[in-house]
Structures are given as structure tokens and as C-alpha cells.
Amino acid sequence: MLSKLCEWFWNERLWFPVGLGWADLQDRDGQIYAKGADLWVTLPIALVFLIIRQIFERTVALRLATAMGVKEKVRVRAAPNPTLETYFCTTSKHPAQSVVESLGKQIGCSQQQVQRWFRRRRNQERPNQLKKFREASWRFTFYLLAFFTGLAALIDTLLPSQYWYYMIELGFYISLLFSVASDVKRKDFKEQIVHHVATILLISFSWCVNYIRAGTLIMLVHDAADYLLEHIVEDERSDREETDDSEEDDEPPESEKRLKIKNGPLQNGHSASNNNHHRKTE
């Protein structure tokens, strides 16, 4: 069954006009044709890209971030709490008000304290500005170099230069697909996966069917425009951090503080001196 399906898929009538076949794509007389077997080299290239990326982000990107004033923001960490941590990891990161009340009763904390804990815990999972800068600088550097490489490959009429341009581009997008789980998760995460898979399939298809010149031009335009998406699409965890404004609600107003300092502690809405005066008159 599988052999018949394979034979039908690679039937010459589906791939070639009348009078041509797979035999016409055999290398001869100095003419070299693209083959699907050439794409196997993209897997080790993708692994090499992953290694180069780690080195780049830990050396070049860090120094560039320091030069541009990009720093890692220190966040207030949530206090260890097994009950809240279990709910956060297994149920929801945004508990409803009724759940907040229930959790507060379990651990003996107020609702504001529980809400503040969840805010701080969510902020812990947000990637810092430095991590986002390192990832963006790596992609921008590749797109910049790939653009000029594509220009040279487009001008050159020799297949070897276009071959390596294809393999490098394909290896890069395979490496992005490998690292997407550890990268900053963006709002268009699913669309990003579809984009990488579609790009890999289209590059592979254009190589196999020998649409090399057209494919080189398309990849050149793609590299020139893809980095612009870094400014358009925000990542899911890069929104402004949730602030602990509610912490201020736990403290009494400033006017009440001054009244305490002036007249002493308040009792039933009156200062201690006023309460003593009422006791004497009684």
C-alpha cells in the first residue's frame, strides 16, 4: 500500500510536462540540479545555529545591551507558599474573587495579600527586558547578514552560492522551531509556529522543484521585512508588569498617620484624649 502511494505521488505526469521526467534532472554535462537529498545537511546546520546563538547571546548581545543601557530589572519575589503555589501551577494564574477568599481563609491571609502574591508570582514568570533584547538582537543580526548574503546569491549565477544560501536559511528556521519552547512566548505563538513550519516547507519545496531563482528573491524580501515584526507584535509576557498598588491600600492614609502621631492612637474614631474626656463627663 505504501509503495503504491509513493509511486503515485512521484509519478512523472504529476511533476513534469509531456516529454520530460526524472531522468532529465540527472547531473550531466556539467549541469547540476537541485535534489531533495541535499536538504539533509540543514539538520546539522540548525544545531550549529543553536550553539552559535548561545554564544552570541551570552557575549555579543550582553555587551551590546550594556552599551545601550538595557538592564535586568530586579523584581519582588513572591513569598514561598505551598498552597498558593500549587493552585498557581495546577489550576489558574488568575484566580476568581471567590477563590481568592477561599485561599485567604485556608492560609490565614487577607484577600489583598493573596492577590498581591499572585501578582508577584505572575511577574516572576515574565521575561526580563534583557532576555528579550538578546533574542531580538540575534534575529536582527541574522536577518541583516542574510539579506546581504541573499543579494550576493541573487546576483551570482552559480548554483553553489545559492545552495548554501538555501541551506543556511532553512537551517536557521529549523533552529527557530527547535528553540521556540524556550524563547519568549508571544501573543501570536500559534501563528509563529505555523509561520516557521510554512517557511520550512516552502523553502524545501522551492528547492526540490528547482525554483531556486524565484525562491532566492522571495527569501531576500522575507528577510528584509521579517525583522519589522519585532516592533509590531508584542510578546505575551512582555506587557507592563502588574504593580503592587494594592500594598498602599493596606496602609492608613497619610492624614490619619499624622493624626496618630499628634494625638496618639485612635479609638472608636476619637483620639485617646477625647475618649478620656468623655469618661470624666460621664
Short mmCIF file of C-alpha atoms in Angstrom, two decimals:
data_model
loop_
_atom_site.label_atom_id
_atom_site.label_comp_id
_atom_site.label_asym_id
_atom_site.label_seq_id
_atom_site.Cartn_x
_atom_site.Cartn_y
_atom_site.Cartn_z
CA MET A 1 0.00 0.00 0.00
CA LEU A 2 2.75 2.42 0.96
CA SER A 3 4.79 1.60 -2.14
CA LYS A 4 1.78 2.23 -4.39
CA LEU A 5 1.11 5.56 -2.67
CA CYS A 6 4.75 6.56 -3.07
CA GLU A 7 4.72 5.52 -6.72
CA TRP A 8 1.58 7.57 -7.34
CA PHE A 9 2.98 10.63 -5.56
CA TRP A 10 6.22 10.65 -7.57
CA ASN A 11 4.52 9.90 -10.87
CA GLU A 12 6.20 11.90 -13.64
CA ARG A 13 2.83 13.03 -15.00
CA LEU A 14 2.23 14.98 -11.78
CA TRP A 15 5.57 16.74 -11.79
CA PHE A 16 6.66 17.20 -15.41
CA PRO A 17 5.20 18.30 -18.72
CA VAL A 18 4.89 15.83 -21.56
CA GLY A 19 8.25 14.56 -22.77
CA LEU A 20 10.18 15.20 -19.53
CA GLY A 21 10.81 13.04 -16.48
CA TRP A 22 13.06 12.43 -13.51
CA ALA A 23 15.85 11.24 -15.79
CA ASP A 24 16.16 14.75 -17.20
CA LEU A 25 17.18 16.05 -13.76
CA GLN A 26 20.25 13.83 -13.50
CA ASP A 27 23.55 15.70 -13.31
CA ARG A 28 25.40 15.54 -16.61
CA ASP A 29 27.50 17.67 -18.94
CA GLY A 30 28.47 19.97 -16.08
CA GLN A 31 24.86 20.79 -15.23
CA ILE A 32 23.87 20.27 -11.60
CA TYR A 33 20.23 20.06 -10.50
CA ALA A 34 18.76 20.51 -7.03
CA LYS A 35 17.70 17.32 -5.23
CA GLY A 36 15.68 16.60 -2.15
CA ALA A 37 18.58 14.68 -0.63
CA ASP A 38 20.54 17.94 -0.44
CA LEU A 39 18.31 19.11 2.41
CA TRP A 40 19.66 16.65 4.97
CA VAL A 41 22.56 19.00 5.66
CA THR A 42 20.13 21.52 7.18
CA LEU A 43 19.76 19.47 10.38
CA PRO A 44 23.41 19.79 11.48
CA ILE A 45 23.32 23.42 10.33
CA ALA A 46 20.35 24.02 12.65
CA LEU A 47 22.28 22.52 15.57
CA VAL A 48 25.26 24.73 14.76
CA PHE A 49 22.94 27.75 14.75
CA LEU A 50 21.69 26.84 18.23
CA ILE A 51 25.27 26.74 19.52
CA ILE A 52 26.22 29.99 17.80
CA ARG A 53 23.11 31.63 19.21
CA GLN A 54 24.01 30.70 22.78
CA ILE A 55 27.50 32.10 22.33
CA PHE A 56 26.17 35.26 20.68
CA GLU A 57 23.53 35.97 23.32
CA ARG A 58 25.98 35.47 26.20
CA THR A 59 28.78 37.56 24.75
CA VAL A 60 27.94 39.98 21.94
CA ALA A 61 24.31 40.60 22.94
CA LEU A 62 25.21 41.20 26.60
CA ARG A 63 27.90 43.73 25.72
CA LEU A 64 25.57 45.43 23.28
CA ALA A 65 22.85 45.58 25.94
CA THR A 66 25.30 47.15 28.39
CA ALA A 67 26.33 49.73 25.82
CA MET A 68 22.70 50.61 25.12
CA GLY A 69 21.70 50.76 28.78
CA VAL A 70 19.44 47.70 28.78
CA LYS A 71 19.43 46.28 32.30
CA GLU A 72 17.78 43.39 34.05
CA LYS A 73 15.05 44.65 36.33
CA VAL A 74 15.01 43.29 39.87
CA ARG A 75 11.54 42.03 40.77
CA VAL A 76 10.00 41.45 44.17
CA ARG A 77 9.59 37.70 44.50
CA ALA A 78 6.51 36.10 45.99
CA ALA A 79 6.99 34.60 49.43
CA PRO A 80 7.09 30.77 49.44
CA ASN A 81 3.58 29.42 49.99
CA PRO A 82 2.86 25.77 49.06
CA THR A 83 -0.93 26.24 48.95
CA LEU A 84 -0.87 29.23 46.62
CA GLU A 85 1.96 27.77 44.56
CA THR A 86 0.01 24.56 43.97
CA TYR A 87 -3.06 26.49 42.84
CA PHE A 88 -0.94 28.75 40.63
CA CYS A 89 0.80 25.86 38.86
CA THR A 90 -2.09 23.43 38.53
CA THR A 91 -5.30 25.46 38.33
CA SER A 92 -5.05 29.11 37.32
CA LYS A 93 -2.71 32.08 37.42
CA HIS A 94 -5.66 34.46 37.65
CA PRO A 95 -7.98 33.20 40.42
CA ALA A 96 -11.53 34.48 40.70
CA GLN A 97 -12.60 36.62 43.63
CA SER A 98 -14.38 33.70 45.31
CA VAL A 99 -11.25 31.59 45.01
CA VAL A 100 -9.16 34.40 46.49
CA GLU A 101 -11.46 34.49 49.52
CA SER A 102 -11.25 30.71 49.92
CA LEU A 103 -7.47 30.65 49.62
CA GLY A 104 -7.18 33.51 52.08
CA LYS A 105 -9.16 31.56 54.68
CA GLN A 106 -7.00 28.47 54.14
CA ILE A 107 -3.70 30.24 54.71
CA GLY A 108 -4.92 32.92 57.11
CA CYS A 109 -4.25 35.93 54.88
CA SER A 110 -6.36 38.80 53.66
CA GLN A 111 -7.67 38.98 50.12
CA GLN A 112 -5.27 41.80 49.28
CA GLN A 113 -2.32 39.72 50.43
CA VAL A 114 -3.43 36.78 48.28
CA GLN A 115 -3.95 38.99 45.24
CA ARG A 116 -0.57 40.61 45.80
CA TRP A 117 1.08 37.18 45.99
CA PHE A 118 -0.43 36.15 42.65
CA ARG A 119 0.65 39.42 41.05
CA ARG A 120 4.22 38.95 42.19
CA ARG A 121 4.19 35.31 41.16
CA ARG A 122 2.97 36.21 37.66
CA ASN A 123 5.64 38.89 37.39
CA GLN A 124 8.28 36.29 38.20
CA GLU A 125 7.41 34.38 35.04
CA ARG A 126 7.59 37.41 32.81
CA PRO A 127 10.87 37.53 30.88
CA ASN A 128 13.03 40.47 31.70
CA GLN A 129 13.99 43.14 29.23
CA LEU A 130 17.49 41.75 28.86
CA LYS A 131 16.28 38.33 27.69
CA LYS A 132 14.01 39.90 25.09
CA PHE A 133 16.83 42.14 23.90
CA ARG A 134 19.18 39.18 23.48
CA GLU A 135 16.67 37.23 21.40
CA ALA A 136 15.75 40.21 19.24
CA SER A 137 19.39 41.13 18.64
CA TRP A 138 20.16 37.59 17.49
CA ARG A 139 17.31 37.55 14.99
CA PHE A 140 18.11 41.05 13.76
CA THR A 141 21.78 40.15 13.26
CA PHE A 142 20.88 37.07 11.23
CA TYR A 143 18.32 38.88 9.07
CA LEU A 144 20.81 41.67 8.39
CA LEU A 145 23.58 39.28 7.33
CA ALA A 146 21.17 37.02 5.44
CA PHE A 147 19.85 39.98 3.47
CA PHE A 148 23.26 40.88 2.07
CA THR A 149 24.04 37.19 1.53
CA GLY A 150 20.82 36.87 -0.43
CA LEU A 151 21.77 39.85 -2.58
CA ALA A 152 25.06 38.19 -3.46
CA ALA A 153 23.36 34.86 -4.16
CA LEU A 154 20.73 36.54 -6.33
CA ILE A 155 23.36 38.26 -8.45
CA ASP A 156 25.56 35.17 -8.69
CA THR A 157 24.52 32.74 -11.42
CA LEU A 158 26.40 29.79 -9.93
CA LEU A 159 24.43 27.13 -8.04
CA PRO A 160 26.88 26.65 -5.11
CA SER A 161 26.26 30.13 -3.68
CA GLN A 162 22.50 29.70 -3.94
CA TYR A 163 22.79 26.23 -2.48
CA TRP A 164 24.46 27.48 0.70
CA TYR A 165 22.06 30.40 0.93
CA TYR A 166 19.15 27.95 0.84
CA MET A 167 20.71 25.59 3.36
CA ILE A 168 21.60 28.39 5.78
CA GLU A 169 18.11 29.90 5.59
CA LEU A 170 16.46 26.54 6.06
CA GLY A 171 18.78 25.62 8.93
CA PHE A 172 18.03 28.92 10.66
CA TYR A 173 14.26 28.42 10.59
CA ILE A 174 14.63 24.86 11.78
CA SER A 175 16.69 26.17 14.72
CA LEU A 176 13.93 28.69 15.50
CA LEU A 177 11.44 25.84 15.54
CA PHE A 178 13.68 23.90 17.95
CA SER A 179 14.08 26.85 20.32
CA VAL A 180 10.53 28.20 20.23
CA ALA A 181 9.67 26.46 23.52
CA SER A 182 12.41 28.30 25.43
CA ASP A 183 12.01 31.66 23.69
CA VAL A 184 9.83 34.49 24.94
CA LYS A 185 6.25 33.40 24.36
CA ARG A 186 4.48 35.93 22.15
CA LYS A 187 0.79 36.63 21.75
CA ASP A 188 0.91 35.09 18.28
CA PHE A 189 2.60 31.91 19.50
CA LYS A 190 0.45 29.56 17.40
CA GLU A 191 0.77 31.77 14.35
CA GLN A 192 4.52 31.84 14.91
CA ILE A 193 4.67 28.04 14.81
CA VAL A 194 2.62 28.00 11.61
CA HIS A 195 4.92 30.64 10.13
CA HIS A 196 8.08 28.63 10.85
CA VAL A 197 6.60 25.37 9.54
CA ALA A 198 5.22 27.04 6.40
CA THR A 199 8.56 28.74 5.74
CA ILE A 200 10.44 25.46 6.08
CA LEU A 201 8.03 23.66 3.74
CA LEU A 202 8.09 26.43 1.13
CA ILE A 203 11.88 26.69 1.11
CA SER A 204 12.19 22.91 0.81
CA PHE A 205 9.56 22.75 -1.93
CA SER A 206 11.13 25.53 -4.00
CA TRP A 207 14.48 23.77 -3.79
CA CYS A 208 13.11 20.37 -4.77
CA VAL A 209 11.23 21.71 -7.80
CA ASN A 210 14.20 23.85 -8.86
CA TYR A 211 12.50 27.23 -8.31
CA ILE A 212 15.81 28.49 -6.98
CA ARG A 213 15.97 31.94 -8.54
CA ALA A 214 12.40 32.81 -7.56
CA GLY A 215 12.91 31.28 -4.12
CA THR A 216 16.07 33.32 -3.55
CA LEU A 217 14.22 36.53 -4.39
CA ILE A 218 11.32 35.65 -2.09
CA MET A 219 13.63 34.82 0.83
CA LEU A 220 15.50 38.06 0.24
CA VAL A 221 12.29 40.08 0.57
CA HIS A 222 11.23 37.95 3.53
CA ASP A 223 14.45 38.66 5.43
CA ALA A 224 14.14 42.38 4.70
CA ALA A 225 10.63 42.51 6.19
CA ASP A 226 10.62 39.87 8.92
CA TYR A 227 12.56 41.88 11.48
CA LEU A 228 9.91 44.61 11.30
CA LEU A 229 7.51 42.21 13.03
CA GLU A 230 9.63 42.60 16.17
CA HIS A 231 8.17 46.11 16.53
CA ILE A 232 4.59 45.15 15.63
CA VAL A 233 3.96 42.02 17.70
CA GLU A 234 4.40 42.18 21.45
CA ASP A 235 5.16 39.01 23.35
CA GLU A 236 2.55 37.60 25.67
CA ARG A 237 4.60 38.16 28.81
CA SER A 238 6.14 41.50 27.85
CA ASP A 239 3.19 43.66 28.79
CA ARG A 240 3.70 46.10 31.60
CA GLU A 241 4.24 44.37 34.89
CA GLU A 242 1.39 44.26 37.32
CA THR A 243 2.19 46.70 40.09
CA ASP A 244 1.56 46.21 43.76
CA ASP A 245 -0.57 49.34 44.11
CA SER A 246 -2.81 47.47 46.49
CA GLU A 247 0.03 47.42 49.01
CA GLU A 248 -0.64 51.09 49.55
CA ASP A 249 -4.24 50.23 50.42
CA ASP A 250 -3.03 48.20 53.40
CA GLU A 251 -1.52 51.32 54.95
CA PRO A 252 -3.64 54.08 56.52
CA PRO A 253 -3.91 57.42 54.73
CA GLU A 254 -1.19 59.99 55.33
CA SER A 255 -3.61 62.32 57.13
CA GLU A 256 -4.51 59.51 59.54
CA LYS A 257 -0.82 58.84 60.17
CA ARG A 258 -0.24 62.48 61.11
CA LEU A 259 -3.27 62.41 63.40
CA LYS A 260 -1.90 59.33 65.15
CA ILE A 261 1.44 60.97 65.71
CA LYS A 262 -0.15 64.17 67.04
CA ASN A 263 -2.89 62.81 69.30
CA GLY A 264 -1.83 59.24 69.89
CA PRO A 265 -3.69 56.07 68.83
CA LEU A 266 -7.28 56.35 67.67
CA GLN A 267 -10.05 54.58 69.50
CA ASN A 268 -13.53 54.31 68.01
CA GLY A 269 -12.80 57.19 65.66
CA HIS A 270 -11.66 59.55 68.53
CA SER A 271 -8.26 60.22 69.96
CA ALA A 272 -7.35 58.82 73.36
CA SER A 273 -7.56 62.25 75.00
CA ASN A 274 -11.11 62.78 73.73
CA ASN A 275 -12.16 59.35 74.98
CA ASN A 276 -10.76 60.14 78.43
CA HIS A 277 -12.68 63.43 78.43
CA HIS A 278 -15.92 61.57 77.70
CA ARG A 279 -15.25 59.19 80.57
CA LYS A 280 -14.79 62.09 83.01
CA THR A 281 -18.02 63.81 82.00
CA GLU A 282 -19.91 60.57 82.37
#
